[in-house]
Amino acid sequence: MDREKMDKIEIASKTGDPLTSVADGLVVGVWEDGRMAQDFRKRLDGALGGEVSRILENGEFKGTSNDVFFLPTMGKLPVRYVILAGLGSREKTTPELIRRISGTVARAARSRNLASLASTLVSNQDGDAENLSEAIVEGTLLSLYRFDQYKSTDKDKKEKGKKSGPSSRDLASLQIFSSREAEKKVRKGIEWAHAIVRGTYLARDLGNHPANVATPSMIARTASVECEKRGIRFVSYDREKLEEMGLGALVGVAKGSMEPARLIQLEYRPSKAANVRPVLLVGKTLTFDSGGISLKPAEKMETMKGDMSGGAAVLGTMTAIADLGIPLWVVGLMPATENMPSGTANKPGDVLRAFNGKTIEVINTDAEGRLILADALSWGVKKFDPALVIDLATLTGAVTVALGAHAIGVLGNDQKRMTEVLETGEKVGERGWQLPLFEEYFEQIKSPIADVQNVGGRGAGTITAAAFLSHFVEGKPWVHLDIAGTAWVESDEPYKPKGNVGIGIRLLTHYLGTLAEDKDLRKPEKRDSRKK
Ligand code: BES
Ligand code: MG
Ligand code: ZN
């Protein structure tokens, strides 16, 4: 489903007896040992003639994590199906597991044409009702995302293997059952999930659109529409202006392309903002990375339309925090351009001058992300004097070598902030893993003729990229997130359909939520400058 349809799904918190629910499917968790929350097993057995126990005892369904079983109720309960959802071993029932199983359930329900679901997956763990209900809604809505705008016929728009026909229905309602005491938390969880999912759908769309559509100007236009709806201040700087501003590294990358570049600036400043200096988010918005003169091989080059995922995450996060009214002053910057080979493109060996005056020898034109970030970071720091800088970028293939698809590479100059980001990631199911930024790595990016060069040789590619960026944050507290391994999935995962993941929005939205409570950010005086 698309963004509009997703926004129309009715999501409600319910108290009372789930067994009286009138949805198409009632989702009930089952652990590996056959236990179910509350007295569901006994009561379902009572209503369905012992069928749940028979299924479990026969091993037809084992409660294995992420396994589902649709049990028709034959009119014996108001719901048409009881959907048994495997939770695995009891100790491991985390919100992330609930997010995944809710995604798997939602897709299975879609292939059966069920239009309404009621979930009881919060019921047994009311203490964590907020996170669990958020996970249920996120898992459900994120799993149903589809990008089929370029399919011409309705038939092609259907999920593979799904029968076409007039009765084909999208999910219309989702109910979340909890105790009366937990209801307030459930409502909050639903609200957060909705804002995060809305931002993620937007980011996924931008990442899945081909690069001939999602150009820097299209992204700027989209951002401006979304900002207008929410009172976020929007400014877009064009090529001429960027040259005038002295953003020589960004302009350098852009000059190989016919597609006009942009620096997109978003500012969310609610009147009740807790901080006196803003948080600056910077996202690499490279709308197509061919590698430039240092051209990439043809295989999988089409996925480089997703090289703007960092910028998409910044936009999605800005919309989410505005929708939630998080009381924090946040500025987002999205340097947007293509990286193309041409007669006007950067050549290996060219020297560029970044906004902060540092000269950069371009050894490899494919290491372009750090060039555009260098300018966005140093310009943003100068203009906004932020209390904290966070950048997100599909920056290095090397981060996939190091961490695969299961963790964001986290680097920076402020251990406290990095630790906080890692902790938030763990909680919300967008994990990071820290890599070191030892002094020694800086040797690798010394240039014989300029202040710095844009690549650091074979070893530690993710680290030398971050070392390069640190030259442009002017000692401000800074966290760098390398999302090259996590921004894109090659095959469907429970709540990540093949394609752009929309990574980083859940992590950043929650992290900014915690920062709204951060006392350090209320102080007007500057924090110590950190060393590189
Ligand atoms: N956009 C790429 C990084 C990337 C690779 C993202 C694979 C997603 C999937 C980046 O601009 C790049 O080309 N990096 C080079 C750096 C190298 C030339 C030092 C890389 O990783 O190969
Ligand atoms: Mg590149
Ligand atoms: Zn790139």
mmCIF file of N, CA, C and O in Angstrom, residues 196-230:
data_model
loop_
_atom_site.group_PDB
_atom_site.id
_atom_site.type_symbol
_atom_site.label_atom_id
_atom_site.label_comp_id
_atom_site.label_asym_id
_atom_site.label_seq_id
_atom_site.Cartn_x
_atom_site.Cartn_y
_atom_site.Cartn_z
ATOM 1 N N ILE A 196 6.342 7.802 12.786
ATOM 2 C CA ILE A 196 7.570 7.183 12.277
ATOM 3 C C ILE A 196 7.298 6.464 10.957
ATOM 4 O O ILE A 196 8.069 6.574 9.997
ATOM 5 N N VAL A 197 6.182 5.750 10.891
ATOM 6 C CA VAL A 197 5.857 5.019 9.661
ATOM 7 C C VAL A 197 5.607 5.999 8.510
ATOM 8 O O VAL A 197 6.050 5.786 7.381
ATOM 9 N N ARG A 198 4.925 7.093 8.806
ATOM 10 C CA ARG A 198 4.658 8.098 7.771
ATOM 11 C C ARG A 198 5.985 8.615 7.198
ATOM 12 O O ARG A 198 6.162 8.687 5.978
ATOM 13 N N GLY A 199 6.919 8.939 8.069
ATOM 14 C CA GLY A 199 8.234 9.407 7.624
ATOM 15 C C GLY A 199 8.984 8.331 6.853
ATOM 16 O O GLY A 199 9.677 8.616 5.872
ATOM 17 N N THR A 200 8.825 7.085 7.293
ATOM 18 C CA THR A 200 9.547 5.981 6.649
ATOM 19 C C THR A 200 8.980 5.693 5.258
ATOM 20 O O THR A 200 9.728 5.423 4.314
ATOM 21 N N TYR A 201 7.650 5.749 5.115
ATOM 22 C CA TYR A 201 7.048 5.569 3.791
ATOM 23 C C TYR A 201 7.574 6.635 2.821
ATOM 24 O O TYR A 201 7.900 6.353 1.673
ATOM 25 N N LEU A 202 7.644 7.860 3.305
ATOM 26 C CA LEU A 202 8.142 8.951 2.466
ATOM 27 C C LEU A 202 9.588 8.682 2.041
ATOM 28 O O LEU A 202 9.943 8.796 0.866
ATOM 29 N N ALA A 203 10.409 8.293 3.005
ATOM 30 C CA ALA A 203 11.821 8.028 2.708
ATOM 31 C C ALA A 203 11.968 6.855 1.742
ATOM 32 O O ALA A 203 12.761 6.895 0.798
ATOM 33 N N ARG A 204 11.177 5.796 1.966
ATOM 34 C CA ARG A 204 11.240 4.642 1.065
ATOM 35 C C ARG A 204 10.839 5.034 -0.352
ATOM 36 O O ARG A 204 11.480 4.630 -1.322
ATOM 37 N N ASP A 205 9.779 5.821 -0.461
ATOM 38 C CA ASP A 205 9.339 6.260 -1.791
ATOM 39 C C ASP A 205 10.478 6.988 -2.503
ATOM 40 O O ASP A 205 10.783 6.696 -3.655
ATOM 41 N N LEU A 206 11.083 7.937 -1.814
ATOM 42 C CA LEU A 206 12.157 8.706 -2.452
ATOM 43 C C LEU A 206 13.309 7.782 -2.856
ATOM 44 O O LEU A 206 13.908 7.954 -3.914
ATOM 45 N N GLY A 207 13.599 6.801 -2.032
ATOM 46 C CA GLY A 207 14.701 5.885 -2.327
ATOM 47 C C GLY A 207 14.371 4.883 -3.421
ATOM 48 O O GLY A 207 15.278 4.406 -4.111
ATOM 49 N N ASN A 208 13.106 4.549 -3.569
ATOM 50 C CA ASN A 208 12.718 3.571 -4.586
ATOM 51 C C ASN A 208 12.434 4.199 -5.945
ATOM 52 O O ASN A 208 12.522 3.528 -6.972
ATOM 53 N N HIS A 209 12.083 5.484 -5.959
ATOM 54 C CA HIS A 209 11.901 6.156 -7.243
ATOM 55 C C HIS A 209 13.217 6.102 -8.016
ATOM 56 O O HIS A 209 14.286 6.232 -7.438
ATOM 57 N N PRO A 210 13.120 5.904 -9.336
ATOM 58 C CA PRO A 210 14.354 5.915 -10.114
ATOM 59 C C PRO A 210 15.006 7.298 -10.081
ATOM 60 O O PRO A 210 14.338 8.297 -9.794
ATOM 61 N N ALA A 211 16.294 7.319 -10.394
ATOM 62 C CA ALA A 211 17.049 8.569 -10.288
ATOM 63 C C ALA A 211 16.625 9.593 -11.340
ATOM 64 O O ALA A 211 16.910 10.785 -11.191
ATOM 65 N N ASN A 212 15.931 9.140 -12.408
ATOM 66 C CA ASN A 212 15.449 10.144 -13.370
ATOM 67 C C ASN A 212 14.192 10.848 -12.853
ATOM 68 O O ASN A 212 13.763 11.839 -13.409
ATOM 69 N N VAL A 213 13.607 10.342 -11.799
ATOM 70 C CA VAL A 213 12.456 10.997 -11.171
ATOM 71 C C VAL A 213 12.881 11.681 -9.860
ATOM 72 O O VAL A 213 12.629 12.865 -9.649
ATOM 73 N N ALA A 214 13.531 10.902 -8.984
ATOM 74 C CA ALA A 214 13.959 11.479 -7.701
ATOM 75 C C ALA A 214 15.275 12.237 -7.883
ATOM 76 O O ALA A 214 16.344 11.807 -7.452
ATOM 77 N N THR A 215 15.174 13.364 -8.534
ATOM 78 C CA THR A 215 16.325 14.239 -8.766
ATOM 79 C C THR A 215 16.456 15.186 -7.570
ATOM 80 O O THR A 215 15.532 15.292 -6.761
ATOM 81 N N PRO A 216 17.564 15.905 -7.469
ATOM 82 C CA PRO A 216 17.663 16.881 -6.371
ATOM 83 C C PRO A 216 16.494 17.868 -6.358
ATOM 84 O O PRO A 216 15.960 18.172 -5.284
ATOM 85 N N SER A 217 16.053 18.322 -7.531
ATOM 86 C CA SER A 217 14.954 19.297 -7.503
ATOM 87 C C SER A 217 13.628 18.658 -7.100
ATOM 88 O O SER A 217 12.822 19.274 -6.411
ATOM 89 N N MET A 218 13.411 17.393 -7.523
ATOM 90 C CA MET A 218 12.189 16.706 -7.094
ATOM 91 C C MET A 218 12.209 16.490 -5.580
ATOM 92 O O MET A 218 11.185 16.658 -4.896
ATOM 93 N N ILE A 219 13.346 16.124 -5.041
ATOM 94 C CA ILE A 219 13.437 15.902 -3.594
ATOM 95 C C ILE A 219 13.201 17.221 -2.849
ATOM 96 O O ILE A 219 12.494 17.269 -1.836
ATOM 97 N N ALA A 220 13.742 18.290 -3.395
ATOM 98 C CA ALA A 220 13.517 19.605 -2.778
ATOM 99 C C ALA A 220 12.029 19.969 -2.801
ATOM 100 O O ALA A 220 11.478 20.448 -1.808
ATOM 101 N N ARG A 221 11.388 19.701 -3.936
ATOM 102 C CA ARG A 221 9.959 19.998 -4.048
ATOM 103 C C ARG A 221 9.151 19.175 -3.049
ATOM 104 O O ARG A 221 8.278 19.679 -2.354
ATOM 105 N N THR A 222 9.459 17.894 -2.988
ATOM 106 C CA THR A 222 8.754 17.013 -2.046
ATOM 107 C C THR A 222 8.953 17.505 -0.615
ATOM 108 O O THR A 222 8.002 17.583 0.175
ATOM 109 N N ALA A 223 10.197 17.839 -0.290
ATOM 110 C CA ALA A 223 10.491 18.311 1.071
ATOM 111 C C ALA A 223 9.703 19.583 1.357
ATOM 112 O O ALA A 223 9.159 19.761 2.455
ATOM 113 N N SER A 224 9.626 20.456 0.359
ATOM 114 C CA SER A 224 8.951 21.731 0.602
ATOM 115 C C SER A 224 7.459 21.520 0.879
ATOM 116 O O SER A 224 6.873 22.159 1.754
ATOM 117 N N VAL A 225 6.848 20.574 0.142
ATOM 118 C CA VAL A 225 5.430 20.262 0.376
ATOM 119 C C VAL A 225 5.227 19.712 1.798
ATOM 120 O O VAL A 225 4.331 20.133 2.532
ATOM 121 N N GLU A 226 6.089 18.777 2.199
ATOM 122 C CA GLU A 226 5.948 18.168 3.524
ATOM 123 C C GLU A 226 6.209 19.190 4.639
ATOM 124 O O GLU A 226 5.593 19.134 5.699
ATOM 125 N N CYS A 227 7.145 20.095 4.390
ATOM 126 C CA CYS A 227 7.458 21.122 5.395
ATOM 127 C C CYS A 227 6.309 22.114 5.555
ATOM 128 O O CYS A 227 5.952 22.504 6.657
ATOM 129 N N GLU A 228 5.745 22.464 4.422
ATOM 130 C CA GLU A 228 4.624 23.405 4.424
ATOM 131 C C GLU A 228 3.477 22.908 5.298
ATOM 132 O O GLU A 228 2.898 23.657 6.085
ATOM 133 N N LYS A 229 3.192 21.606 5.182
ATOM 134 C CA LYS A 229 2.105 21.013 5.969
ATOM 135 C C LYS A 229 2.333 21.124 7.468
ATOM 136 O O LYS A 229 1.414 20.996 8.249
ATOM 137 N N ARG A 230 3.604 21.250 7.863
ATOM 138 C CA ARG A 230 3.935 21.098 9.285
ATOM 139 C C ARG A 230 4.595 22.321 9.916
ATOM 140 O O ARG A 230 5.075 22.252 11.049
#
